[in-house]
Amino acid sequence: MVKQIKLNYALGDLEPYIDKETMNIHYNKHHAAYTNKTTVILDELKIRSNNPKVVFKRASKNASLRNNGGGWWNHNFFFEALNKPASNKISAEFEEVISENFGSYDKFVEEFSNAAATQFGSGWAWLGKKKDGSLEIYSTSNQDNCFMDVNKISSIPILCLDVWEHAYYLKYQNRRPEYVKNFYNVIDWSVVEERYNA
Ligand code: MN3
């Protein structure tokens, strides 16, 4: 049985950047549905683990697991690294890491935003840590992630952004770039830094 993470904030706490109603539908409807379906699928497949490396090993062979399982895991990872705008300061140490990799924090924002904006249709933008410790930015389609055998991404994710329309359409309609721009106000950098150091 897989679970949704408990949010460290109330549904309305990400306002004005992500509105309460979007969070409500996103977490309580979309994410809950992906999670429930994933539990059923894993049960049928007799997969007892909730480790993404195990769960998604043969994702290419099962579209339902790929779509619903990706929806379960990706949203947990996404919601876990969000928090109230006021509490989200990047540490000097981690800003240095970002600068070493991308030139500056602003350059990182530019590159990540570009990945999010240019992902055609539904999908995700990701920041990943490679084996040599360096960081890379990429995007995936639909609910795909790096643990699936459908791609050759080898870095470990430390941050992601949902760019499905359901993540922003109520508030932003077709203005995905504006949603992406506002995302940086609600990133919980302490979670991202912890993942980087893990
Ligand atoms: Mn979503």
Tab-separated table of C-alpha atoms and ligand atoms in Angstrom:
chain	number	residue	atom	x	y	z
A	1	MET	CA	0.000	0.000	0.000
A	2	VAL	CA	1.395	3.394	-0.943
A	3	LYS	CA	0.454	6.633	0.741
A	4	GLN	CA	0.242	10.336	0.108
A	5	ILE	CA	2.667	12.371	2.169
A	6	LYS	CA	1.135	14.568	4.844
A	7	LEU	CA	1.527	18.220	3.890
A	8	ASN	CA	3.663	20.401	6.150
A	9	TYR	CA	1.351	23.323	5.483
A	10	ALA	CA	-2.357	24.050	5.092
A	11	LEU	CA	-3.894	24.023	1.624
A	12	GLY	CA	-4.198	27.804	1.618
A	13	ASP	CA	-0.686	28.487	2.910
A	14	LEU	CA	0.903	28.729	-0.537
A	15	GLU	CA	-1.268	31.675	-1.535
A	16	PRO	CA	-1.081	33.929	-3.399
A	17	TYR	CA	1.275	31.860	-5.553
A	18	ILE	CA	-0.663	28.594	-5.547
A	19	ASP	CA	-4.299	29.030	-4.559
A	20	LYS	CA	-6.160	26.955	-1.990
A	21	GLU	CA	-8.725	25.520	-4.405
A	22	THR	CA	-6.038	24.321	-6.798
A	23	MET	CA	-4.191	22.703	-3.887
A	24	ASN	CA	-7.417	21.107	-2.678
A	25	ILE	CA	-8.237	19.537	-6.041
A	26	HIS	CA	-4.627	18.694	-6.783
A	27	TYR	CA	-3.859	16.975	-3.481
A	28	ASN	CA	-7.260	15.637	-2.416
A	29	LYS	CA	-8.518	14.563	-5.859
A	30	HIS	CA	-5.760	14.077	-8.428
A	31	HIS	CA	-3.017	12.896	-6.107
A	32	ALA	CA	-5.392	10.811	-3.978
A	33	ALA	CA	-6.694	9.055	-7.101
A	34	TYR	CA	-3.187	8.289	-8.402
A	35	THR	CA	-2.238	6.955	-4.993
A	36	ASN	CA	-5.302	4.706	-4.634
A	37	LYS	CA	-4.871	3.306	-8.137
A	38	THR	CA	-1.175	2.685	-7.518
A	39	THR	CA	-1.995	0.677	-4.405
A	40	VAL	CA	-4.321	-1.551	-6.444
A	41	ILE	CA	-1.827	-1.986	-9.292
A	42	LEU	CA	1.100	-2.823	-6.989
A	43	ASP	CA	-1.112	-5.327	-5.217
A	44	GLU	CA	-2.008	-7.001	-8.509
A	45	LEU	CA	1.645	-7.089	-9.517
A	46	LYS	CA	2.620	-8.331	-6.057
A	47	ILE	CA	5.149	-5.515	-5.695
A	48	ARG	CA	5.483	-4.984	-1.940
A	49	SER	CA	7.993	-2.154	-2.016
A	50	ASN	CA	7.300	1.564	-2.203
A	51	ASN	CA	10.889	2.299	-3.259
A	52	PRO	CA	10.675	4.025	-6.665
A	53	LYS	CA	13.725	2.100	-7.929
A	54	VAL	CA	11.781	-1.129	-7.382
A	55	VAL	CA	8.310	0.130	-8.305
A	56	PHE	CA	9.311	1.641	-11.666
A	57	LYS	CA	11.917	-0.884	-12.784
A	58	ARG	CA	9.599	-2.309	-15.444
A	59	ALA	CA	7.383	0.737	-15.998
A	60	SER	CA	7.767	0.380	-19.760
A	61	LYS	CA	5.806	-2.885	-19.582
A	62	ASN	CA	2.804	-1.442	-17.738
A	63	ALA	CA	1.190	1.819	-18.857
A	64	SER	CA	-1.163	1.915	-15.891
A	65	LEU	CA	1.691	1.620	-13.397
A	66	ARG	CA	3.718	4.159	-15.350
A	67	ASN	CA	0.920	6.744	-15.328
A	68	ASN	CA	-0.635	6.205	-11.916
A	69	GLY	CA	2.521	5.203	-10.081
A	70	GLY	CA	4.348	8.188	-11.528
A	71	GLY	CA	1.433	10.347	-10.432
A	72	TRP	CA	1.659	8.964	-6.908
A	73	TRP	CA	5.429	9.295	-6.466
A	74	ASN	CA	6.020	12.554	-8.366
A	75	HIS	CA	3.333	14.416	-6.430
A	76	ASN	CA	4.707	13.229	-3.088
A	77	PHE	CA	8.100	14.534	-4.131
A	78	PHE	CA	6.624	17.805	-5.402
A	79	PHE	CA	4.374	18.606	-2.416
A	80	GLU	CA	7.089	17.673	0.081
A	81	ALA	CA	9.366	20.466	-1.145
A	82	LEU	CA	6.786	23.248	-0.987
A	83	ASN	CA	6.075	25.510	1.971
A	84	LYS	CA	4.776	28.880	3.096
A	85	PRO	CA	6.346	31.762	1.155
A	86	ALA	CA	7.763	33.388	4.289
A	87	SER	CA	9.678	30.279	5.363
A	88	ASN	CA	11.531	29.644	2.157
A	89	LYS	CA	15.056	30.955	2.277
A	90	ILE	CA	17.859	29.233	0.428
A	91	SER	CA	20.925	28.786	2.670
A	92	ALA	CA	24.191	30.479	1.725
A	93	GLU	CA	25.814	27.039	1.421
A	94	PHE	CA	23.227	25.733	-0.992
A	95	GLU	CA	23.090	28.917	-3.015
A	96	GLU	CA	26.821	28.400	-3.505
A	97	VAL	CA	26.160	24.871	-4.825
A	98	ILE	CA	23.552	26.252	-7.231
A	99	SER	CA	25.947	28.987	-8.374
A	100	GLU	CA	28.785	26.521	-8.928
A	101	ASN	CA	26.524	24.481	-11.190
A	102	PHE	CA	24.619	27.143	-13.079
A	103	GLY	CA	26.670	30.331	-12.732
A	104	SER	CA	24.238	32.011	-10.334
A	105	TYR	CA	20.880	31.491	-8.656
A	106	ASP	CA	19.257	33.656	-11.331
A	107	LYS	CA	20.779	31.529	-14.078
A	108	PHE	CA	19.409	28.426	-12.381
A	109	VAL	CA	15.941	30.012	-12.288
A	110	GLU	CA	16.245	30.876	-15.968
A	111	GLU	CA	17.274	27.369	-16.976
A	112	PHE	CA	14.750	25.558	-14.780
A	113	SER	CA	11.946	27.892	-15.909
A	114	ASN	CA	12.892	27.235	-19.489
A	115	ALA	CA	12.639	23.467	-18.963
A	116	ALA	CA	9.231	23.946	-17.326
A	117	ALA	CA	7.952	26.310	-19.998
A	118	THR	CA	9.100	24.269	-22.980
A	119	GLN	CA	7.887	20.854	-21.778
A	120	PHE	CA	5.218	20.307	-24.446
A	121	GLY	CA	1.875	19.320	-22.941
A	122	SER	CA	1.711	17.637	-19.532
A	123	GLY	CA	4.824	16.820	-17.590
A	124	TRP	CA	7.426	17.826	-15.053
A	125	ALA	CA	10.606	19.883	-14.751
A	126	TRP	CA	13.345	18.368	-12.593
A	127	LEU	CA	16.585	19.237	-10.879
A	128	GLY	CA	18.752	16.164	-10.401
A	129	LYS	CA	22.068	15.324	-8.771
A	130	LYS	CA	24.399	13.222	-10.879
A	131	LYS	CA	26.838	10.606	-9.572
A	132	ASP	CA	29.718	13.084	-9.708
A	133	GLY	CA	27.701	15.493	-7.535
A	134	SER	CA	26.919	17.965	-10.292
A	135	LEU	CA	23.362	19.135	-10.937
A	136	GLU	CA	21.298	18.830	-14.102
A	137	ILE	CA	17.935	20.179	-15.243
A	138	TYR	CA	15.582	18.230	-17.488
A	139	SER	CA	11.902	17.626	-18.112
A	140	THR	CA	9.741	14.528	-18.507
A	141	SER	CA	6.392	13.902	-20.186
A	142	ASN	CA	3.171	12.930	-18.451
A	143	GLN	CA	4.018	11.219	-15.138
A	144	ASP	CA	7.416	9.869	-16.146
A	145	ASN	CA	10.351	10.098	-13.747
A	146	CYS	CA	14.005	9.112	-13.715
A	147	PHE	CA	13.389	5.782	-11.995
A	148	MET	CA	11.482	4.399	-14.974
A	149	ASP	CA	13.135	2.155	-17.520
A	150	VAL	CA	11.549	4.322	-20.230
A	151	ASN	CA	14.447	6.769	-20.133
A	152	LYS	CA	18.166	6.906	-19.443
A	153	ILE	CA	18.175	9.637	-16.794
A	154	SER	CA	20.684	8.621	-14.144
A	155	SER	CA	20.663	11.577	-11.752
A	156	ILE	CA	18.753	11.448	-8.465
A	157	PRO	CA	15.969	14.068	-8.282
A	158	ILE	CA	16.101	16.778	-5.620
A	159	LEU	CA	13.376	19.148	-6.881
A	160	CYS	CA	10.475	18.941	-9.305
A	161	LEU	CA	7.731	21.139	-10.677
A	162	ASP	CA	4.376	19.910	-11.934
A	163	VAL	CA	3.460	21.610	-15.213
A	164	TRP	CA	0.241	19.712	-15.875
A	165	GLU	CA	-2.609	22.148	-16.480
A	166	HIS	CA	-4.394	20.845	-13.371
A	167	ALA	CA	-1.520	22.316	-11.332
A	168	TYR	CA	-2.222	25.901	-12.372
A	169	TYR	CA	-5.198	26.327	-14.688
A	170	LEU	CA	-7.770	27.566	-12.138
A	171	LYS	CA	-5.601	30.518	-11.204
A	172	TYR	CA	-3.343	31.050	-14.192
A	173	GLN	CA	-5.365	29.601	-17.102
A	174	ASN	CA	-2.973	29.450	-20.070
A	175	ARG	CA	-0.245	31.503	-18.359
A	176	ARG	CA	2.136	28.683	-17.468
A	177	PRO	CA	5.216	30.988	-17.397
A	178	GLU	CA	3.596	33.100	-14.659
A	179	TYR	CA	2.878	29.992	-12.559
A	180	VAL	CA	6.476	28.850	-13.055
A	181	LYS	CA	7.818	32.278	-12.090
A	182	ASN	CA	5.796	32.219	-8.862
A	183	PHE	CA	6.855	28.667	-7.973
A	184	TYR	CA	10.208	29.935	-6.620
A	185	ASN	CA	8.349	31.691	-3.783
A	186	VAL	CA	7.071	28.425	-2.352
A	187	ILE	CA	10.070	26.100	-2.684
A	188	ASP	CA	11.167	24.698	0.676
A	189	TRP	CA	14.914	24.878	0.049
A	190	SER	CA	15.708	23.092	3.297
A	191	VAL	CA	14.093	19.949	1.853
A	192	VAL	CA	15.972	20.318	-1.427
A	193	GLU	CA	19.271	20.828	0.390
A	194	GLU	CA	18.626	17.779	2.563
A	195	ARG	CA	18.012	15.677	-0.540
A	196	TYR	CA	21.198	17.014	-2.093
A	197	ASN	CA	23.227	16.081	0.972
A	198	ALA	CA	21.614	12.655	1.449
B	1	MN3	MN	-0.279	17.198	-10.733
